[in-house]
Amino acid sequence: MRNPLESSGHWRASLRAGDGWNTLREPRGPYASASLLEWGSITKGLVGTTAWLTLEVERPVVHYLPDVPDAEMTVADLVHHTSGLPRLPAAIRDSLFRDPYRKAVGVPLELAAAVPVAPRGRFVYSNLGYALLGAVLDAVHGDWFAAVRQQVLEPAGISTAVLVPAPAERVVPRLFGRPIKPWALGESSFAAAGGVWSAFDDLCRYADWALEPGAEPARSVSWQREGASTWINGEVRAAGAVIANAAGITAAVHTLAKAPHAADTIATALIEQEARR
């Protein structure tokens, strides 16, 4: 099997095994010509923490949004993907060639579409659930991203995070010499599910803040866990990102135009390689 660390293409990676980050892949290609890259669903980490810190998470969502059809689902269900909501509402379909979020630009989230398709308590990964969580934060704070900035970005020292960067600032792959247009997530009513962009160094700052020894569990409430491993990842149209921690080692990886979950594969290989040293 080919070593994923020897793969061609564009990706960035840094590793933290002690006091500071070690850059393992210097900026090149699109990473050298622009500064902001997509977090994708790593955005959910910011949103879940903000909800946990500022809302009564065991309250039903209808307490905040009375028009939601299900009276049972709680804020905590949205954070943990146990609301039973589908990944996306029926009106939005994944596509390799079309932007599934374009029709949600400038349109409020349709609360009537928040109908569970699985029993409450069962894990079903849901972008719709996090879009709904963003709507709850909007209802309480006026602007979910402003609340995220106050609760997470500023405490973590993150200054470059935005939802709609200028085209010249976007780190995107090219196809036949032309930049691949990213999904309009940050402009849409699904922005809270995956719309953040930032500099790579700020992705590492988020890792430091969320995984700081002794930090309150709320900082990583939206992360995934299996055994001693902790991670959060994201996949968008032509990019992937992951922050993964295991054996006291943290890897931050971002990839462009690679196979699904390529960032996860690279991060795993980096951690395993460092652990063998």
PDB file of C-alpha atoms in Angstrom:
ATOM      1  CA  MET A   1       0.000   0.000   0.000  1.00  0.00           C
ATOM      2  CA  ARG A   2       1.304   3.416  -0.951  1.00  0.00           C
ATOM      3  CA  ASN A   3       2.450   5.634   1.890  1.00  0.00           C
ATOM      4  CA  PRO A   4      -0.119   8.466   2.091  1.00  0.00           C
ATOM      5  CA  LEU A   5       2.649  10.844   3.165  1.00  0.00           C
ATOM      6  CA  GLU A   6       4.309  10.368  -0.227  1.00  0.00           C
ATOM      7  CA  SER A   7       1.174  11.204  -2.191  1.00  0.00           C
ATOM      8  CA  SER A   8       1.308  13.978  -4.730  1.00  0.00           C
ATOM      9  CA  GLY A   9      -1.071  16.886  -4.888  1.00  0.00           C
ATOM     10  CA  HIS A  10      -1.652  19.794  -2.603  1.00  0.00           C
ATOM     11  CA  TRP A  11      -1.936  19.426   1.140  1.00  0.00           C
ATOM     12  CA  ARG A  12      -0.691  21.047   4.321  1.00  0.00           C
ATOM     13  CA  ALA A  13       0.115  19.442   7.642  1.00  0.00           C
ATOM     14  CA  SER A  14       1.482  20.362  11.038  1.00  0.00           C
ATOM     15  CA  LEU A  15       2.147  18.123  14.011  1.00  0.00           C
ATOM     16  CA  ARG A  16       2.286  18.886  17.707  1.00  0.00           C
ATOM     17  CA  ALA A  17       3.996  16.343  19.918  1.00  0.00           C
ATOM     18  CA  GLY A  18       5.340  18.670  22.591  1.00  0.00           C
ATOM     19  CA  ASP A  19       5.367  22.376  23.284  1.00  0.00           C
ATOM     20  CA  GLY A  20       4.886  23.659  19.746  1.00  0.00           C
ATOM     21  CA  TRP A  21       3.776  22.889  16.215  1.00  0.00           C
ATOM     22  CA  ASN A  22       6.133  21.409  13.646  1.00  0.00           C
ATOM     23  CA  THR A  23       5.297  22.282  10.036  1.00  0.00           C
ATOM     24  CA  LEU A  24       5.580  19.109   7.984  1.00  0.00           C
ATOM     25  CA  ARG A  25       4.296  20.393   4.667  1.00  0.00           C
ATOM     26  CA  GLU A  26       5.189  23.925   3.609  1.00  0.00           C
ATOM     27  CA  PRO A  27       2.691  26.018   1.605  1.00  0.00           C
ATOM     28  CA  ARG A  28       2.898  25.330  -2.107  1.00  0.00           C
ATOM     29  CA  GLY A  29       0.626  25.640  -5.114  1.00  0.00           C
ATOM     30  CA  PRO A  30      -2.732  27.173  -4.110  1.00  0.00           C
ATOM     31  CA  TYR A  31      -1.576  27.322  -0.472  1.00  0.00           C
ATOM     32  CA  ALA A  32       1.258  29.651  -1.474  1.00  0.00           C
ATOM     33  CA  SER A  33      -0.909  31.999  -3.539  1.00  0.00           C
ATOM     34  CA  ALA A  34      -3.864  32.471  -1.145  1.00  0.00           C
ATOM     35  CA  SER A  35      -4.339  32.465   2.611  1.00  0.00           C
ATOM     36  CA  LEU A  36      -7.786  31.199   3.672  1.00  0.00           C
ATOM     37  CA  LEU A  37      -8.858  27.553   3.581  1.00  0.00           C
ATOM     38  CA  GLU A  38     -12.159  25.809   4.265  1.00  0.00           C
ATOM     39  CA  TRP A  39     -12.827  24.174   7.615  1.00  0.00           C
ATOM     40  CA  GLY A  40     -15.935  22.386   6.388  1.00  0.00           C
ATOM     41  CA  SER A  41     -17.598  20.546   9.253  1.00  0.00           C
ATOM     42  CA  ILE A  42     -14.848  21.488  11.704  1.00  0.00           C
ATOM     43  CA  THR A  43     -17.088  24.566  11.921  1.00  0.00           C
ATOM     44  CA  LYS A  44     -19.420  22.383  13.984  1.00  0.00           C
ATOM     45  CA  GLY A  45     -16.861  22.380  16.791  1.00  0.00           C
ATOM     46  CA  LEU A  46     -17.199  26.144  17.141  1.00  0.00           C
ATOM     47  CA  VAL A  47     -20.987  26.035  17.000  1.00  0.00           C
ATOM     48  CA  GLY A  48     -21.430  23.129  19.391  1.00  0.00           C
ATOM     49  CA  THR A  49     -19.202  24.748  21.991  1.00  0.00           C
ATOM     50  CA  THR A  50     -21.016  28.079  21.690  1.00  0.00           C
ATOM     51  CA  ALA A  51     -24.356  26.347  22.162  1.00  0.00           C
ATOM     52  CA  TRP A  52     -23.073  24.405  25.169  1.00  0.00           C
ATOM     53  CA  LEU A  53     -21.727  27.542  26.829  1.00  0.00           C
ATOM     54  CA  THR A  54     -24.667  29.868  26.181  1.00  0.00           C
ATOM     55  CA  LEU A  55     -27.856  27.785  25.981  1.00  0.00           C
ATOM     56  CA  GLU A  56     -29.783  25.482  28.287  1.00  0.00           C
ATOM     57  CA  VAL A  57     -28.869  22.401  26.296  1.00  0.00           C
ATOM     58  CA  GLU A  58     -31.464  20.048  27.809  1.00  0.00           C
ATOM     59  CA  ARG A  59     -34.283  22.343  26.793  1.00  0.00           C
ATOM     60  CA  PRO A  60     -36.324  21.347  23.730  1.00  0.00           C
ATOM     61  CA  VAL A  61     -35.449  23.239  20.576  1.00  0.00           C
ATOM     62  CA  VAL A  62     -39.076  24.461  20.381  1.00  0.00           C
ATOM     63  CA  HIS A  63     -38.372  26.595  23.444  1.00  0.00           C
ATOM     64  CA  TYR A  64     -36.149  28.708  21.188  1.00  0.00           C
ATOM     65  CA  LEU A  65     -37.829  28.045  17.809  1.00  0.00           C
ATOM     66  CA  PRO A  66     -41.569  27.398  18.334  1.00  0.00           C
ATOM     67  CA  ASP A  67     -42.133  26.468  14.669  1.00  0.00           C
ATOM     68  CA  VAL A  68     -39.936  23.364  14.780  1.00  0.00           C
ATOM     69  CA  PRO A  69     -42.242  20.329  14.260  1.00  0.00           C
ATOM     70  CA  ASP A  70     -40.621  17.973  16.782  1.00  0.00           C
ATOM     71  CA  ALA A  71     -41.351  18.975  20.376  1.00  0.00           C
ATOM     72  CA  GLU A  72     -38.967  16.406  21.869  1.00  0.00           C
ATOM     73  CA  MET A  73     -35.541  17.120  20.348  1.00  0.00           C
ATOM     74  CA  THR A  74     -33.233  19.112  22.583  1.00  0.00           C
ATOM     75  CA  VAL A  75     -30.295  21.404  21.935  1.00  0.00           C
ATOM     76  CA  ALA A  76     -28.036  18.628  23.213  1.00  0.00           C
ATOM     77  CA  ASP A  77     -29.526  16.293  20.594  1.00  0.00           C
ATOM     78  CA  LEU A  78     -28.497  18.733  17.864  1.00  0.00           C
ATOM     79  CA  VAL A  79     -24.963  19.021  19.245  1.00  0.00           C
ATOM     80  CA  HIS A  80     -24.503  15.233  19.496  1.00  0.00           C
ATOM     81  CA  HIS A  81     -26.324  14.293  16.244  1.00  0.00           C
ATOM     82  CA  THR A  82     -28.954  12.342  18.186  1.00  0.00           C
ATOM     83  CA  SER A  83     -32.001  14.356  17.105  1.00  0.00           C
ATOM     84  CA  GLY A  84     -32.917  11.854  14.397  1.00  0.00           C
ATOM     85  CA  LEU A  85     -32.748  14.581  11.749  1.00  0.00           C
ATOM     86  CA  PRO A  86     -31.394  13.550   8.328  1.00  0.00           C
ATOM     87  CA  ARG A  87     -28.034  14.710   7.029  1.00  0.00           C
ATOM     88  CA  LEU A  88     -29.795  17.168   4.721  1.00  0.00           C
ATOM     89  CA  PRO A  89     -33.445  18.006   4.085  1.00  0.00           C
ATOM     90  CA  ALA A  90     -35.115  16.350   1.096  1.00  0.00           C
ATOM     91  CA  ALA A  91     -34.936  19.577  -0.924  1.00  0.00           C
ATOM     92  CA  ILE A  92     -31.130  19.500  -0.891  1.00  0.00           C
ATOM     93  CA  ARG A  93     -29.255  16.736  -2.693  1.00  0.00           C
ATOM     94  CA  ASP A  94     -25.505  16.050  -2.800  1.00  0.00           C
ATOM     95  CA  SER A  95     -23.978  16.375  -6.256  1.00  0.00           C
ATOM     96  CA  LEU A  96     -20.502  16.265  -7.755  1.00  0.00           C
ATOM     97  CA  PHE A  97     -21.408  18.927 -10.289  1.00  0.00           C
ATOM     98  CA  ARG A  98     -23.907  21.217  -8.571  1.00  0.00           C
ATOM     99  CA  ASP A  99     -23.664  23.238  -5.415  1.00  0.00           C
ATOM    100  CA  PRO A 100     -26.251  21.690  -3.048  1.00  0.00           C
ATOM    101  CA  TYR A 101     -26.250  24.812  -0.871  1.00  0.00           C
ATOM    102  CA  ARG A 102     -26.717  27.438  -3.599  1.00  0.00           C
ATOM    103  CA  LYS A 103     -30.524  27.339  -3.288  1.00  0.00           C
ATOM    104  CA  ALA A 104     -30.176  28.066   0.459  1.00  0.00           C
ATOM    105  CA  VAL A 105     -28.302  31.355  -0.110  1.00  0.00           C
ATOM    106  CA  GLY A 106     -30.321  34.305   1.171  1.00  0.00           C
ATOM    107  CA  VAL A 107     -33.152  32.008   2.229  1.00  0.00           C
ATOM    108  CA  PRO A 108     -34.009  31.420   5.917  1.00  0.00           C
ATOM    109  CA  LEU A 109     -33.798  27.845   7.129  1.00  0.00           C
ATOM    110  CA  GLU A 110     -37.086  26.049   6.570  1.00  0.00           C
ATOM    111  CA  LEU A 111     -37.984  24.976  10.102  1.00  0.00           C
ATOM    112  CA  ALA A 112     -40.809  22.770   8.837  1.00  0.00           C
ATOM    113  CA  ALA A 113     -38.158  20.557   7.190  1.00  0.00           C
ATOM    114  CA  ALA A 114     -36.666  19.659  10.588  1.00  0.00           C
ATOM    115  CA  VAL A 115     -38.537  16.362  10.762  1.00  0.00           C
ATOM    116  CA  PRO A 116     -36.648  13.360  12.231  1.00  0.00           C
ATOM    117  CA  VAL A 117     -36.146  10.258  10.106  1.00  0.00           C
ATOM    118  CA  ALA A 118     -34.698   8.128  12.935  1.00  0.00           C
ATOM    119  CA  PRO A 119     -35.545   7.631  16.610  1.00  0.00           C
ATOM    120  CA  ARG A 120     -34.290  10.296  18.961  1.00  0.00           C
ATOM    121  CA  GLY A 121     -31.118   9.109  20.678  1.00  0.00           C
ATOM    122  CA  ARG A 122     -29.706   7.284  17.651  1.00  0.00           C
ATOM    123  CA  PHE A 123     -26.577   8.840  16.093  1.00  0.00           C
ATOM    124  CA  VAL A 124     -27.354  10.241  12.630  1.00  0.00           C
ATOM    125  CA  TYR A 125     -24.808  12.787  11.373  1.00  0.00           C
ATOM    126  CA  SER A 126     -26.807  15.864  10.424  1.00  0.00           C
ATOM    127  CA  ASN A 127     -25.864  19.095   8.681  1.00  0.00           C
ATOM    128  CA  LEU A 128     -29.531  20.015   9.026  1.00  0.00           C
ATOM    129  CA  GLY A 129     -29.191  19.630  12.794  1.00  0.00           C
ATOM    130  CA  TYR A 130     -26.298  22.081  12.934  1.00  0.00           C
ATOM    131  CA  ALA A 131     -28.048  24.505  10.608  1.00  0.00           C
ATOM    132  CA  LEU A 132     -30.928  24.368  13.099  1.00  0.00           C
ATOM    133  CA  LEU A 133     -28.467  24.913  15.945  1.00  0.00           C
ATOM    134  CA  GLY A 134     -27.234  28.023  14.132  1.00  0.00           C
ATOM    135  CA  ALA A 135     -30.843  29.216  13.897  1.00  0.00           C
ATOM    136  CA  VAL A 136     -31.251  28.711  17.648  1.00  0.00           C
ATOM    137  CA  LEU A 137     -28.126  30.786  18.295  1.00  0.00           C
ATOM    138  CA  ASP A 138     -29.455  33.460  15.923  1.00  0.00           C
ATOM    139  CA  ALA A 139     -32.704  33.549  17.900  1.00  0.00           C
ATOM    140  CA  VAL A 140     -30.877  33.957  21.209  1.00  0.00           C
ATOM    141  CA  HIS A 141     -27.891  36.109  20.234  1.00  0.00           C
ATOM    142  CA  GLY A 142     -29.010  37.806  17.037  1.00  0.00           C
ATOM    143  CA  ASP A 143     -26.110  36.350  15.009  1.00  0.00           C
ATOM    144  CA  TRP A 144     -24.674  32.867  15.510  1.00  0.00           C
ATOM    145  CA  PHE A 145     -21.272  33.789  14.056  1.00  0.00           C
ATOM    146  CA  ALA A 146     -20.922  36.816  16.341  1.00  0.00           C
ATOM    147  CA  ALA A 147     -21.630  34.503  19.292  1.00  0.00           C
ATOM    148  CA  VAL A 148     -19.026  32.020  18.010  1.00  0.00           C
ATOM    149  CA  ARG A 149     -16.517  34.833  17.701  1.00  0.00           C
ATOM    150  CA  GLN A 150     -17.114  35.884  21.309  1.00  0.00           C
ATOM    151  CA  GLN A 151     -17.190  32.402  22.841  1.00  0.00           C
ATOM    152  CA  VAL A 152     -14.511  30.572  20.813  1.00  0.00           C
ATOM    153  CA  LEU A 153     -12.607  32.517  18.162  1.00  0.00           C
ATOM    154  CA  GLU A 154     -11.447  35.400  20.334  1.00  0.00           C
ATOM    155  CA  PRO A 155     -10.542  33.228  23.363  1.00  0.00           C
ATOM    156  CA  ALA A 156      -8.596  30.924  21.024  1.00  0.00           C
ATOM    157  CA  GLY A 157      -6.681  33.831  19.457  1.00  0.00           C
ATOM    158  CA  ILE A 158      -8.208  33.219  16.019  1.00  0.00           C
ATOM    159  CA  SER A 159      -8.349  36.405  13.945  1.00  0.00           C
ATOM    160  CA  THR A 160      -8.719  35.304  10.321  1.00  0.00           C
ATOM    161  CA  ALA A 161     -11.978  33.299  10.453  1.00  0.00           C
ATOM    162  CA  VAL A 162     -14.670  34.442   8.019  1.00  0.00           C
ATOM    163  CA  LEU A 163     -17.707  32.965   6.279  1.00  0.00           C
ATOM    164  CA  VAL A 164     -17.389  34.558   2.837  1.00  0.00           C
ATOM    165  CA  PRO A 165     -13.781  35.338   1.912  1.00  0.00           C
ATOM    166  CA  ALA A 166     -12.878  37.305  -1.193  1.00  0.00           C
ATOM    167  CA  PRO A 167     -12.192  34.992  -4.153  1.00  0.00           C
ATOM    168  CA  ALA A 168      -8.516  35.987  -4.237  1.00  0.00           C
ATOM    169  CA  GLU A 169      -8.083  34.886  -0.616  1.00  0.00           C
ATOM    170  CA  ARG A 170      -9.518  31.380  -1.073  1.00  0.00           C
ATOM    171  CA  VAL A 171      -7.225  28.364  -1.159  1.00  0.00           C
ATOM    172  CA  VAL A 172      -8.932  26.242  -3.829  1.00  0.00           C
ATOM    173  CA  PRO A 173      -7.733  23.612  -6.315  1.00  0.00           C
ATOM    174  CA  ARG A 174      -7.735  24.167 -10.057  1.00  0.00           C
ATOM    175  CA  LEU A 175      -9.200  22.099 -12.857  1.00  0.00           C
ATOM    176  CA  PHE A 176      -7.908  22.703 -16.395  1.00  0.00           C
ATOM    177  CA  GLY A 177      -6.222  25.831 -15.079  1.00  0.00           C
ATOM    178  CA  ARG A 178      -9.369  27.335 -13.594  1.00  0.00           C
ATOM    179  CA  PRO A 179     -10.197  27.511  -9.856  1.00  0.00           C
ATOM    180  CA  ILE A 180     -12.880  25.096  -8.710  1.00  0.00           C
ATOM    181  CA  LYS A 181     -15.712  27.157  -7.263  1.00  0.00           C
ATOM    182  CA  PRO A 182     -16.387  26.159  -3.648  1.00  0.00           C
ATOM    183  CA  TRP A 183     -19.847  25.481  -2.293  1.00  0.00           C
ATOM    184  CA  ALA A 184     -21.739  28.548  -1.097  1.00  0.00           C
ATOM    185  CA  LEU A 185     -21.970  27.152   2.432  1.00  0.00           C
ATOM    186  CA  GLY A 186     -20.861  30.310   4.208  1.00  0.00           C
ATOM    187  CA  GLU A 187     -23.473  32.394   2.387  1.00  0.00           C
ATOM    188  CA  SER A 188     -26.305  29.973   3.057  1.00  0.00           C
ATOM    189  CA  SER A 189     -28.627  29.095   5.906  1.00  0.00           C
ATOM    190  CA  PHE A 190     -26.391  26.022   6.426  1.00  0.00           C
ATOM    191  CA  ALA A 191     -23.301  28.088   7.264  1.00  0.00           C
ATOM    192  CA  ALA A 192     -23.251  26.872  10.886  1.00  0.00           C
ATOM    193  CA  ALA A 193     -22.795  23.321   9.610  1.00  0.00           C
ATOM    194  CA  GLY A 194     -19.595  24.013   7.692  1.00  0.00           C
ATOM    195  CA  GLY A 195     -19.054  27.551   6.438  1.00  0.00           C
ATOM    196  CA  VAL A 196     -15.902  28.808   8.187  1.00  0.00           C
ATOM    197  CA  TRP A 197     -12.647  29.675   6.376  1.00  0.00           C
ATOM    198  CA  SER A 198      -9.379  30.721   8.039  1.00  0.00           C
ATOM    199  CA  ALA A 199      -5.608  30.667   7.742  1.00  0.00           C
ATOM    200  CA  PHE A 200      -4.011  27.282   8.399  1.00  0.00           C
ATOM    201  CA  ASP A 201      -2.280  28.586  11.533  1.00  0.00           C
ATOM    202  CA  ASP A 202      -5.662  29.486  13.000  1.00  0.00           C
ATOM    203  CA  LEU A 203      -6.837  25.916  12.461  1.00  0.00           C
ATOM    204  CA  CYS A 204      -3.888  24.910  14.663  1.00  0.00           C
ATOM    205  CA  ARG A 205      -4.824  27.559  17.237  1.00  0.00           C
ATOM    206  CA  TYR A 206      -8.290  26.074  17.434  1.00  0.00           C
ATOM    207  CA  ALA A 207      -6.740  22.659  18.059  1.00  0.00           C
ATOM    208  CA  ASP A 208      -4.650  24.095  20.891  1.00  0.00           C
ATOM    209  CA  TRP A 209      -7.629  25.790  22.507  1.00  0.00           C
ATOM    210  CA  ALA A 210     -10.057  22.890  22.214  1.00  0.00           C
ATOM    211  CA  LEU A 211      -7.548  20.266  23.367  1.00  0.00           C
ATOM    212  CA  GLU A 212      -5.767  22.311  26.027  1.00  0.00           C
ATOM    213  CA  PRO A 213      -4.977  20.058  29.012  1.00  0.00           C
ATOM    214  CA  GLY A 214      -7.523  20.615  31.763  1.00  0.00           C
ATOM    215  CA  ALA A 215      -9.891  22.554  29.497  1.00  0.00           C
ATOM    216  CA  GLU A 216     -13.613  22.293  30.175  1.00  0.00           C
ATOM    217  CA  PRO A 217     -15.294  19.519  28.154  1.00  0.00           C
ATOM    218  CA  ALA A 218     -17.481  22.072  26.368  1.00  0.00           C
ATOM    219  CA  ARG A 219     -14.509  23.072  24.220  1.00  0.00           C
ATOM    220  CA  SER A 220     -14.579  19.730  22.415  1.00  0.00           C
ATOM    221  CA  VAL A 221     -18.225  18.745  22.893  1.00  0.00           C
ATOM    222  CA  SER A 222     -18.777  18.355  19.125  1.00  0.00           C
ATOM    223  CA  TRP A 223     -15.662  16.260  18.503  1.00  0.00           C
ATOM    224  CA  GLN A 224     -15.671  12.519  17.783  1.00  0.00           C
ATOM    225  CA  ARG A 225     -14.074  10.001  20.139  1.00  0.00           C
ATOM    226  CA  GLU A 226     -13.050   6.375  19.889  1.00  0.00           C
ATOM    227  CA  GLY A 227     -10.900   4.892  22.611  1.00  0.00           C
ATOM    228  CA  ALA A 228      -8.015   7.291  23.258  1.00  0.00           C
ATOM    229  CA  SER A 229      -8.444   9.061  19.917  1.00  0.00           C
ATOM    230  CA  THR A 230     -10.215  12.414  19.521  1.00  0.00           C
ATOM    231  CA  TRP A 231     -10.860  14.150  16.217  1.00  0.00           C
ATOM    232  CA  ILE A 232     -13.008  16.527  14.216  1.00  0.00           C
ATOM    233  CA  ASN A 233     -13.073  16.663  10.437  1.00  0.00           C
ATOM    234  CA  GLY A 234     -14.784  18.171   7.428  1.00  0.00           C
ATOM    235  CA  GLU A 235     -15.308  17.468   3.733  1.00  0.00           C
ATOM    236  CA  VAL A 236     -16.492  20.013   1.187  1.00  0.00           C
ATOM    237  CA  ARG A 237     -16.596  20.117  -2.608  1.00  0.00           C
ATOM    238  CA  ALA A 238     -12.869  19.932  -3.283  1.00  0.00           C
ATOM    239  CA  ALA A 239     -11.173  20.105   0.103  1.00  0.00           C
ATOM    240  CA  GLY A 240     -10.908  18.182   3.347  1.00  0.00           C
ATOM    241  CA  ALA A 241      -9.606  19.001   6.809  1.00  0.00           C
ATOM    242  CA  VAL A 242      -9.032  17.209  10.083  1.00  0.00           C
ATOM    243  CA  ILE A 243      -7.643  17.799  13.553  1.00  0.00           C
ATOM    244  CA  ALA A 244      -6.803  14.497  15.225  1.00  0.00           C
ATOM    245  CA  ASN A 245      -5.270  13.681  18.590  1.00  0.00           C
ATOM    246  CA  ALA A 246      -3.965  10.342  19.841  1.00  0.00           C
ATOM    247  CA  ALA A 247      -1.071   9.158  22.000  1.00  0.00           C
ATOM    248  CA  GLY A 248      -0.394  12.748  23.081  1.00  0.00           C
ATOM    249  CA  ILE A 249       0.150  13.826  19.457  1.00  0.00           C
ATOM    250  CA  THR A 250      -2.025  16.270  17.520  1.00  0.00           C
ATOM    251  CA  ALA A 251      -2.106  16.537  13.724  1.00  0.00           C
ATOM    252  CA  ALA A 252      -3.774  19.266  11.683  1.00  0.00           C
ATOM    253  CA  VAL A 253      -4.149  18.462   7.988  1.00  0.00           C
ATOM    254  CA  HIS A 254      -5.835  20.184   5.058  1.00  0.00           C
ATOM    255  CA  THR A 255      -6.070  18.719   1.555  1.00  0.00           C
ATOM    256  CA  LEU A 256      -7.242  19.872  -1.862  1.00  0.00           C
ATOM    257  CA  ALA A 257      -8.893  17.829  -4.623  1.00  0.00           C
ATOM    258  CA  LYS A 258      -8.104  14.453  -3.084  1.00  0.00           C
ATOM    259  CA  ALA A 259     -10.141  11.350  -2.354  1.00  0.00           C
ATOM    260  CA  PRO A 260     -12.742  11.607   0.437  1.00  0.00           C
ATOM    261  CA  HIS A 261     -11.186  11.512   3.913  1.00  0.00           C
ATOM    262  CA  ALA A 262      -7.658  11.852   2.511  1.00  0.00           C
ATOM    263  CA  ALA A 263      -6.898  14.356   5.277  1.00  0.00           C
ATOM    264  CA  ASP A 264      -7.899  11.765   7.902  1.00  0.00           C
ATOM    265  CA  THR A 265      -5.631   9.151   6.294  1.00  0.00           C
ATOM    266  CA  ILE A 266      -2.680  11.525   6.240  1.00  0.00           C
ATOM    267  CA  ALA A 267      -3.261  12.636   9.847  1.00  0.00           C
ATOM    268  CA  THR A 268      -3.430   9.007  11.025  1.00  0.00           C
ATOM    269  CA  ALA A 269      -0.181   8.178   9.217  1.00  0.00           C
ATOM    270  CA  LEU A 270       1.562  11.219  10.709  1.00  0.00           C
ATOM    271  CA  ILE A 271       0.496  10.352  14.253  1.00  0.00           C
ATOM    272  CA  GLU A 272       1.486   6.699  13.851  1.00  0.00           C
ATOM    273  CA  GLN A 273       4.863   7.685  12.397  1.00  0.00           C
ATOM    274  CA  GLU A 274       5.552  10.110  15.253  1.00  0.00           C
ATOM    275  CA  ALA A 275       4.415   7.586  17.895  1.00  0.00           C
ATOM    276  CA  ARG A 276       6.960   5.035  16.571  1.00  0.00           C
ATOM    277  CA  ARG A 277       9.858   7.415  17.105  1.00  0.00           C
TER     278      ARG A 277
END
